[in-house]
XYZ file of C-alpha atoms in Angstrom:
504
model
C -14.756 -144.578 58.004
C -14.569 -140.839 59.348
C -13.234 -140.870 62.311
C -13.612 -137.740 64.813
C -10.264 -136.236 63.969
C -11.301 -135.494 60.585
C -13.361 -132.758 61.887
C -10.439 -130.618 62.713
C -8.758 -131.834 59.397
C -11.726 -130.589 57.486
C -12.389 -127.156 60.166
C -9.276 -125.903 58.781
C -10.193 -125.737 55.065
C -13.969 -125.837 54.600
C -16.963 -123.880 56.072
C -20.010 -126.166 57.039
C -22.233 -126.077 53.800
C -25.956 -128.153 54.242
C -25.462 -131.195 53.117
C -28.409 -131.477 50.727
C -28.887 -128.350 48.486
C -32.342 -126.628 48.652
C -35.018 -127.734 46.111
C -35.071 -124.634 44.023
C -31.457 -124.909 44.156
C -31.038 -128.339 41.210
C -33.555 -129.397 38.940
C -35.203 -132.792 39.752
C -34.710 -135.520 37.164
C -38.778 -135.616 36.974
C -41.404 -132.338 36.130
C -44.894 -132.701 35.367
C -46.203 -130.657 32.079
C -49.674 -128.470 32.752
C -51.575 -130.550 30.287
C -50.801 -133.672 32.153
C -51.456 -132.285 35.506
C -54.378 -130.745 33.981
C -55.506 -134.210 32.061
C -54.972 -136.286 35.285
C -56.430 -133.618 37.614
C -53.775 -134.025 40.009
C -50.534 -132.117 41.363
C -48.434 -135.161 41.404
C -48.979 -137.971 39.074
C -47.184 -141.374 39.443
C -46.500 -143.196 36.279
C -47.623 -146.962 37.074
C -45.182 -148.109 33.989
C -42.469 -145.823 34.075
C -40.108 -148.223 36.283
C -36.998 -147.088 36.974
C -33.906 -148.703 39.168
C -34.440 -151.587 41.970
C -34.121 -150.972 45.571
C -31.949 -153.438 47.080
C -32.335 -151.555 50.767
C -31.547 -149.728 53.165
C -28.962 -150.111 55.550
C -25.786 -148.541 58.155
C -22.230 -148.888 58.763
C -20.545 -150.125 62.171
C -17.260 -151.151 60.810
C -14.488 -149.426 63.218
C -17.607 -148.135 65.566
C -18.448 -151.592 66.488
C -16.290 -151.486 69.860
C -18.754 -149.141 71.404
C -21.949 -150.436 70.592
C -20.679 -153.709 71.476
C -19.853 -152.746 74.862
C -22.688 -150.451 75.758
C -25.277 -151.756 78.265
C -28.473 -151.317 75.744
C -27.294 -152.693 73.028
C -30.155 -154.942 72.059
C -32.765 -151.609 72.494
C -30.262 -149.728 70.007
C -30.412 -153.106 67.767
C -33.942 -153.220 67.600
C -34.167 -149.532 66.613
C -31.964 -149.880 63.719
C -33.131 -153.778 62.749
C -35.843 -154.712 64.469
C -39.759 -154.651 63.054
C -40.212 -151.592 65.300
C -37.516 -149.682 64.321
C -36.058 -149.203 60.858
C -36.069 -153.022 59.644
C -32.689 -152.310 57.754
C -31.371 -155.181 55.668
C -27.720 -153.805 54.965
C -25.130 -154.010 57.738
C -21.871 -152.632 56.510
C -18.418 -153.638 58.353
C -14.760 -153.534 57.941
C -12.013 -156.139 56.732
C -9.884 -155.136 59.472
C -6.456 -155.100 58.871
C -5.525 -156.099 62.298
C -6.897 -159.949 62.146
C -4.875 -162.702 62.200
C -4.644 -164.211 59.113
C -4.856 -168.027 60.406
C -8.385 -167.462 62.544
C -9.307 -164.280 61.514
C -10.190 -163.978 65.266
C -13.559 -166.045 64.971
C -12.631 -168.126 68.112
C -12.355 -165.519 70.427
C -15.077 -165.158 73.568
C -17.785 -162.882 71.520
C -20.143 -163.158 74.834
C -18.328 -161.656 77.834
C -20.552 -160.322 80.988
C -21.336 -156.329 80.009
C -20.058 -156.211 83.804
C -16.324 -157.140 82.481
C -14.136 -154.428 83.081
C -13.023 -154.552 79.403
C -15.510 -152.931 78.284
C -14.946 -150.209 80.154
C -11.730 -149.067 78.567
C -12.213 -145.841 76.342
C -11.152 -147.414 72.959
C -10.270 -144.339 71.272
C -7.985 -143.497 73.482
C -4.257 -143.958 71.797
C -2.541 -146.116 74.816
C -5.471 -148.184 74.451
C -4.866 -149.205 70.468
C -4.946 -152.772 70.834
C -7.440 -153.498 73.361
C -10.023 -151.721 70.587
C -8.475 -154.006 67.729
C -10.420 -156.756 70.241
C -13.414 -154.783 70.339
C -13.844 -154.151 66.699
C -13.513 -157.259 65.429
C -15.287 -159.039 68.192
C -18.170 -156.356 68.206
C -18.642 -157.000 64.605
C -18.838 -160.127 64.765
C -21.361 -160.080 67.921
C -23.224 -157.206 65.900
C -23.226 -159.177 62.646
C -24.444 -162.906 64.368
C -27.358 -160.445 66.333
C -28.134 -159.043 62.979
C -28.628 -162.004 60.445
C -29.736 -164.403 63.576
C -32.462 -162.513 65.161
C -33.081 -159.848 62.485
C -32.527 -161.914 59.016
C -30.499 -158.978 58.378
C -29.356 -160.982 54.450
C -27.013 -158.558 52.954
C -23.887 -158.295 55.009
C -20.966 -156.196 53.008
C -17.568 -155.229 54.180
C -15.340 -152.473 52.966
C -11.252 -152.489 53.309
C -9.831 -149.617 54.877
C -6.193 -150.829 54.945
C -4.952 -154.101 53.662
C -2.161 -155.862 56.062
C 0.434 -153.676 56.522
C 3.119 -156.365 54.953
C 1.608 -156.103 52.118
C 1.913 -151.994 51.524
C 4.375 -150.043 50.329
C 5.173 -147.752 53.356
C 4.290 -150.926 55.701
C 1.725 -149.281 57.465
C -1.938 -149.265 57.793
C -1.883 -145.743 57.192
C -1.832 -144.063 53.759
C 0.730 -145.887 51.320
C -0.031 -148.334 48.724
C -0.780 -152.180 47.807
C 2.598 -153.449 46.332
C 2.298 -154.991 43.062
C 3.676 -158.044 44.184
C 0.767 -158.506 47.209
C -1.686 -158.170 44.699
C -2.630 -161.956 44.732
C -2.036 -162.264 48.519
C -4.469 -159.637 49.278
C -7.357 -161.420 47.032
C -6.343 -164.791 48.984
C -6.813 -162.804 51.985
C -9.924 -161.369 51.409
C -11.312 -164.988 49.663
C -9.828 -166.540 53.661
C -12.166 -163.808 55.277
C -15.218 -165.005 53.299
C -14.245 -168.249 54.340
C -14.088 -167.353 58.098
C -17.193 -165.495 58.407
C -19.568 -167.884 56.380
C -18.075 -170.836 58.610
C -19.572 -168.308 60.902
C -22.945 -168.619 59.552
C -22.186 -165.181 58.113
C -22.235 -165.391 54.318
C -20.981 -162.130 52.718
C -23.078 -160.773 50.313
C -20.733 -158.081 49.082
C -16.894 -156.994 49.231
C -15.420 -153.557 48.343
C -11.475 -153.779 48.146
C -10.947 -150.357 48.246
C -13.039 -147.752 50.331
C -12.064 -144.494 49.365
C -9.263 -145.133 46.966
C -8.342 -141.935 46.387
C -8.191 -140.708 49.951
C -5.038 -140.818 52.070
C -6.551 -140.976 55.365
C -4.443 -140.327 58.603
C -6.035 -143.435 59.772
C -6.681 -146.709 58.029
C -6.276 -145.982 54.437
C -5.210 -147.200 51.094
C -4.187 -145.359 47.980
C -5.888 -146.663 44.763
C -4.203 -144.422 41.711
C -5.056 -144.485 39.146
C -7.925 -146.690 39.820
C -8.225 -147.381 35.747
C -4.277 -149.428 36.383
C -4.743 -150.462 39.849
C -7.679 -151.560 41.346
C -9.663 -152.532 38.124
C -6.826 -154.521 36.721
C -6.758 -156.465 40.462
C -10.834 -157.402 40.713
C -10.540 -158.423 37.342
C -7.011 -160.643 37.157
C -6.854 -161.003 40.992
C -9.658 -160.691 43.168
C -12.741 -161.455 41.138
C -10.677 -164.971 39.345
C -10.349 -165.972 43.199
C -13.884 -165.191 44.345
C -15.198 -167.212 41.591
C -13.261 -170.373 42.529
C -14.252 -169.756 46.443
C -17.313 -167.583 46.826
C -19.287 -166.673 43.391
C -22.278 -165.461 45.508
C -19.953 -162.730 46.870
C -20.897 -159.654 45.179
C -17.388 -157.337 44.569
C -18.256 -153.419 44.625
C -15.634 -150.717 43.468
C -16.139 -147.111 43.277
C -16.750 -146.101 46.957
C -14.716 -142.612 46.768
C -15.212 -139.995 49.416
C -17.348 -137.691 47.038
C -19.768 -138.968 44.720
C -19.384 -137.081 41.328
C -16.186 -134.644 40.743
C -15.351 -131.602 42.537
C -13.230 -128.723 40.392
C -11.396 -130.766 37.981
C -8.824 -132.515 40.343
C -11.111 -135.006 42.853
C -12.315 -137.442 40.585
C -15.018 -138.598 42.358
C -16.876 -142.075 42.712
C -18.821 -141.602 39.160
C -15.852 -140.845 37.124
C -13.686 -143.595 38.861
C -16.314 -145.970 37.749
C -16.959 -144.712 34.290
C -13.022 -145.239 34.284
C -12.872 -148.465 35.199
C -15.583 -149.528 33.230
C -14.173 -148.072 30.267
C -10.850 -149.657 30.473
C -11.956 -153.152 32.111
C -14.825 -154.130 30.151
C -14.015 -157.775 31.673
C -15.049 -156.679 35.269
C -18.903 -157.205 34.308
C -17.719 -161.131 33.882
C -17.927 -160.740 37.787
C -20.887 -159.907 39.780
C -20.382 -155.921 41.023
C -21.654 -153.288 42.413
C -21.084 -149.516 41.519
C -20.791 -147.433 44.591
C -20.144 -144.275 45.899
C -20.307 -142.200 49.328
C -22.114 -138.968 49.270
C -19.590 -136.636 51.588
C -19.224 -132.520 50.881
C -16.184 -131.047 49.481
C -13.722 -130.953 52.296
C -12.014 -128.273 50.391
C -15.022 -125.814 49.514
C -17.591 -127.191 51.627
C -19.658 -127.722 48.780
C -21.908 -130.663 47.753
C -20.879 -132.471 44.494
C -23.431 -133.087 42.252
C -26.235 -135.679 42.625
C -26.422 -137.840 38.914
C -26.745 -141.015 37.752
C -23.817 -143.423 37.369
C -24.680 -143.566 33.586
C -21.753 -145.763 32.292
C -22.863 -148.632 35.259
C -26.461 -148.402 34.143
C -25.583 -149.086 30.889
C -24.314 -151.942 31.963
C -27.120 -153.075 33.992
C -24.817 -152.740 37.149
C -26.381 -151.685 40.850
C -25.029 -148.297 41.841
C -25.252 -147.778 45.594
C -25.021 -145.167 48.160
C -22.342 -147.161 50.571
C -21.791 -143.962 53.090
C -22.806 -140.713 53.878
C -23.465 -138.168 56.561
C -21.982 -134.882 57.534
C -18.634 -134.877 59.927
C -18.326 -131.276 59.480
C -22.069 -130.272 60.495
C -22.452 -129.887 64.218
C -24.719 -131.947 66.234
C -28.496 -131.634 65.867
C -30.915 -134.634 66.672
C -34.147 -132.042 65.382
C -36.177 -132.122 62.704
C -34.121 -129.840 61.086
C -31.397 -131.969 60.639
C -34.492 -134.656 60.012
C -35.757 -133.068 56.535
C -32.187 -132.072 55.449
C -31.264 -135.547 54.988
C -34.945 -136.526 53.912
C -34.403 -134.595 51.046
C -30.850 -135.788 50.664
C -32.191 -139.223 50.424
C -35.085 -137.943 47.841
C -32.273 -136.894 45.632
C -30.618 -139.976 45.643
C -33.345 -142.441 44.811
C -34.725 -140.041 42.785
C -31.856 -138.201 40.879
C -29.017 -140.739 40.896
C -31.379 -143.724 40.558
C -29.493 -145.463 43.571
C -30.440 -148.863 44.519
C -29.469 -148.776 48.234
C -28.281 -146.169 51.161
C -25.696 -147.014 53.754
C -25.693 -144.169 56.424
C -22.340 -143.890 58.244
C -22.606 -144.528 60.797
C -25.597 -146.690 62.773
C -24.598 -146.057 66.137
C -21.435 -144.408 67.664
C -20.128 -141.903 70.573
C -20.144 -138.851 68.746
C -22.376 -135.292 70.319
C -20.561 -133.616 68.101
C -21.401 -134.378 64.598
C -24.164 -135.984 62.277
C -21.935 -139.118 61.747
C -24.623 -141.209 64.040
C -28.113 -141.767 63.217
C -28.206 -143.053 66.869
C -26.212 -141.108 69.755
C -24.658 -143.531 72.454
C -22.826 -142.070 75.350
C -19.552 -143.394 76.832
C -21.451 -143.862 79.567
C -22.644 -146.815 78.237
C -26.183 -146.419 79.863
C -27.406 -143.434 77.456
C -28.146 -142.857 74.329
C -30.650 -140.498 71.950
C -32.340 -141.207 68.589
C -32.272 -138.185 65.919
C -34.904 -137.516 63.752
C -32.730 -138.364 60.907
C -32.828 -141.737 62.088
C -36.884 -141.534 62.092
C -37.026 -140.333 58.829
C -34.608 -142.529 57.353
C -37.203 -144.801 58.601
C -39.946 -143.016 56.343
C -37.891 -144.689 54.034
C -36.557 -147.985 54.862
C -39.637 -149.481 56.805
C -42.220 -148.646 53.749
C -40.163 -149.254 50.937
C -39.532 -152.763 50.575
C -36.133 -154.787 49.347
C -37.319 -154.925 45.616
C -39.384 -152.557 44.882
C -38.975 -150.955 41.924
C -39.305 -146.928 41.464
C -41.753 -145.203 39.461
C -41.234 -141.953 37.872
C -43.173 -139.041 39.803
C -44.159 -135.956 37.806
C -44.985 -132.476 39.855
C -44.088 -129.106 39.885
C -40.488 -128.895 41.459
C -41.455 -125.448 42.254
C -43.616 -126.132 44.968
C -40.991 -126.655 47.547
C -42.034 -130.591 48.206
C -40.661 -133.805 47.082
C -42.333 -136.600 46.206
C -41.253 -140.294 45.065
C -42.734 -143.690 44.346
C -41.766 -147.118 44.514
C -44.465 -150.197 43.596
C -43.425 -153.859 44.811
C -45.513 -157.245 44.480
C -48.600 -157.934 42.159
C -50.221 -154.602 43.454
C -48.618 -152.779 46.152
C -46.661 -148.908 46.009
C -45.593 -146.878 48.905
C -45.428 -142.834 48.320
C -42.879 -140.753 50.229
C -43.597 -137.152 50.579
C -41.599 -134.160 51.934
C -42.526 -131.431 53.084
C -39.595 -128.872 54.452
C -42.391 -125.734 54.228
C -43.305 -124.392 57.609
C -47.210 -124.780 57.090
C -49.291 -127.666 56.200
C -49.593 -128.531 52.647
C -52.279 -130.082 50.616
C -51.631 -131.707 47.465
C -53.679 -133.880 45.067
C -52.012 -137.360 43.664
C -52.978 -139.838 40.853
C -51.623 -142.810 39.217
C -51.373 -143.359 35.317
C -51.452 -146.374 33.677
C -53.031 -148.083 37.155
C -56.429 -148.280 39.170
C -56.217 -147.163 42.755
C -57.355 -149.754 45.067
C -59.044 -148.524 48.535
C -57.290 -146.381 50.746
C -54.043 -144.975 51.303
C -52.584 -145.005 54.834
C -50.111 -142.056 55.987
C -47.181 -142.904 58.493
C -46.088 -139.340 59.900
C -42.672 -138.192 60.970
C -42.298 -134.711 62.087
C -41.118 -132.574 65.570
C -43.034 -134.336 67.777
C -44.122 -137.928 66.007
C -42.865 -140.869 64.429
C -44.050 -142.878 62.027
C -47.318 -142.231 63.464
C -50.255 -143.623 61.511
C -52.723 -140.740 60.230
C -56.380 -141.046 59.620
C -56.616 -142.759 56.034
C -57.088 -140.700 52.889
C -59.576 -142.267 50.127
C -59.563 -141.819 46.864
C -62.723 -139.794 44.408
C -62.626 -140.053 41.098
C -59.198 -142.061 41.214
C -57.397 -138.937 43.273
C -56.351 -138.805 46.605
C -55.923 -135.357 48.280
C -53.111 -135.909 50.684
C -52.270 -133.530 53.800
C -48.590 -132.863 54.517
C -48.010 -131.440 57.851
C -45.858 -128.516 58.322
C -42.158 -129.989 58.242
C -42.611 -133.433 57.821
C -42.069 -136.826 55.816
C -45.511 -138.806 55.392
C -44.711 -142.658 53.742
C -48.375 -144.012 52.152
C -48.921 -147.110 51.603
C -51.578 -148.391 49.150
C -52.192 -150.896 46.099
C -53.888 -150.900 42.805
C -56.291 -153.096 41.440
C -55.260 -153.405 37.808
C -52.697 -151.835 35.915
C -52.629 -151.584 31.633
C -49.411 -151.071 29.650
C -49.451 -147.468 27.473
């Protein structure tokens, strides 16, 4: 969670640095030799058979933003733009194990469904003299937002992070920074095993549970140390926490990684892929449990630079998810345009395509902030107002045309070209394309697939300065290749199917 003070923690050391590196900038994982593009008569080639990682969705973070969304007066519009079949159909909601609950209800009896007219939610929650009237609002806006997700959205994967565990149970006693005490190790599994319990009484089973969101971070708010992770928080999901879901909840997924950066930065941050290599390495007995590998995808607060984009290779090996839980940009200032639109587009190309990630979480869905490009959705403390970026549309190119399963298919081009292109198939027959195109003029390219026959059209869903997800005039195939249009700055999802397919 990256709350708005960080900017002014982070202004002091780091210059704003975009967030996703240009194209010519890192290699992509995938090029396309002449002689194929040359054999297949195409620019971009997909390679039917060439599967790589499964996408297990798409989804955002509320977790200590829920008081505001809760209480603002179009909350079921902002819903149905982030879940609803019109919007971005996201399947991930991520929230927080707040360390604030009472431990004998965790606070699931409390009125969830008070008049928007209640002068409660009119407080400013942010506000410091006003610290326990948002502990209400959290935890009862989460749990409004989670019942509206999975009840009228069939929203199915709902994870929590821990920012904090209880206070009593740290070694400074505070929420703030410190560390879990040895001797809470098994309390704080019981704990988390008693919020499971409360929130699938709820009708809100929990898919997944990180115990540690970034462990090596000693945030000024909620925060817990993790160090090193390889003696402390491995050694507790695999004697502690992942014994105790097993007895209690053995759907319950456990994810661990989650640092603030996702691969090392100068030798001394360690970063989420080394922390899990680490782990890995030293408790092979964690992969008794079912986890996921995880990361966020934040700059250097230090250089403003952007860690590199790479594969979690020690949790493939294992066969283990690795996810994008977080990411967005405190430090960049506000911009709803398509600018801001294609620099994240291409962040989430590299992801998919470079780190083989099986889901992105974007922090955060919807929050109070004109100041940053921590919200895909602007809502104003007026609680009346609110503006959709074109990040959030084109994190739509994404999440409403790729579908939970899908599997990606290697895409071979010419890097050099200055557009991105990726593929994902899903079903007996069906693949979606996503293609970038940052350039300031209109692009034509020519695409194929190997190893499958094309099937009818393709049909073009459009997201650029002035459109969204507007439908273009379908492209058919000759001679098996489609020659696609990419309008100047834009993200284009295709949708098509195959009729056959033959293994090389």
């Amino acid at each position: 969670m990256k709350k708005l003070s960080y900017l002014f923690a982070v202004a002091a050391s780091a210059a704003c640095l975009c967030a996703c590196t240009d194209v010519t900038d890192v290699l992509p994982a995938e090029q396309i030799p002449a002689d194929a593009r040359s054999t297949l008569g195409a620019d971009v080639v997909l390679q039917w058979n060439n599967e790589e990682q499964t996408i297990d969705g798409f989804g955002v973070a509320q977790a200590g933003w829920s008081d505001y969304l809760y209480a603002h007066r179009k909350r079921q519009e902002i819903m149905d733009v982030m879940f609803g079949q019109d919007g971005l159909r996201l399947s991930i909601l991520r929230g927080e194990v707040f360390p604030h609950y009472d431990e004998t209800t965790f606070n699931m009896d409390e009125d969830i469904n008070l008049s928007l007219d209640d002068p409660f939610f009119d407080i400013d929650f942010n506000r410091d003299e006003n610290r326990v009237a948002e502990g209400i609002a959290q935890r009862n806006g989460q749990l409004w937002i989670m019942k509206k997700a999975k009840q009228e959205y069939g929203v199915d994967k709902l994870i929590f992070s821990v920012w904090s565990a209880p206070a009593y149970m740290k070694s400074n006693g505070s929420t703030s920074q410190g560390f879990l005490k040895r001797g809470s190790y098994q309390a704080f599994a019981d704990y988390l095993s008693n919020f499971c319990d409360a929130y699938t009484a709820a009708g809100l089973p929990v898919y997944a549970i990180s115990p540690a969101n970034e462990p090596e971070y000693a945030a000024s708010w909620n925060s817990c140390l993790w160090l090193p992770g390889t003696t402390t928080l491995g050694p507790f999901i695999v004697n502690n926490l992942g014994p105790k879901l097993r007895q209690t909840h053995p759907e319950t997924r456990i994810i661990f990684g989650e640092n603030a950066q996702w691969s090392a930065i100068l030798g001394f941050i360690m970063g989420s892929k080394n922390y899990v290599r680490d782990i890995l390495n030293l408790n092979p007995k964690i992969t008794n449990f079912p986890v996921i590998a995880a990361g966020h995808g934040y700059v250097d607060p230090v250089t403003g630079k952007d860690p590199a984009i790479e594969p979690f290779s020690k949790a493939e090996s294992k066969g283990i998810p690795v996810w994008l839980t977080e990411i967005s940009d405190p430090t960049e200032s506000y911009d709803a345009t398509m600018t801001s639109g294609l620099k994240w587009a291409k962040k989430f190309h590299r992801f998919l395509c470079e780190a083989n990630t099986g889901a992105i979480v974007w922090w955060a869905g919807a929050i109070p902030d004109g100041g940053t490009t921590e919200g895909l959705i602007n809502i104003e403390k007026n609680r009346v107002d609110y503006e959709v970026t074109k990040r959030c549309e084109v994190f739509g190119n994404f999440s409403r045309y790729i579908p939970v399963g899908s599997k990606r298919i290697s895409a071979q081009y010419d890097f050099e070209q200055g557009y991105m292109v990726s593929g994902y198939k899903y079903g007996d027959n069906g693949y979606t394309v996503v293609a970038i195109n940052p350039a300031d003029h209109e692009v034509v390219i020519s695409l194929a697939l190997e190893s499958a026959q094309v099937s009818g059209a393709l049909q073009g869903y459009v997201t650029d300065d002035t459109r969204k997800w507007e439908p273009v005039e379908a492209v058919q195939p000759a001679d098996g290749v489609y020659t696609l249009t990419l309008p100047a700055r834009s993200v284009v999802s295709y949708t098509g199917t195959v009729l056959s397919s033959s293994s090389l």
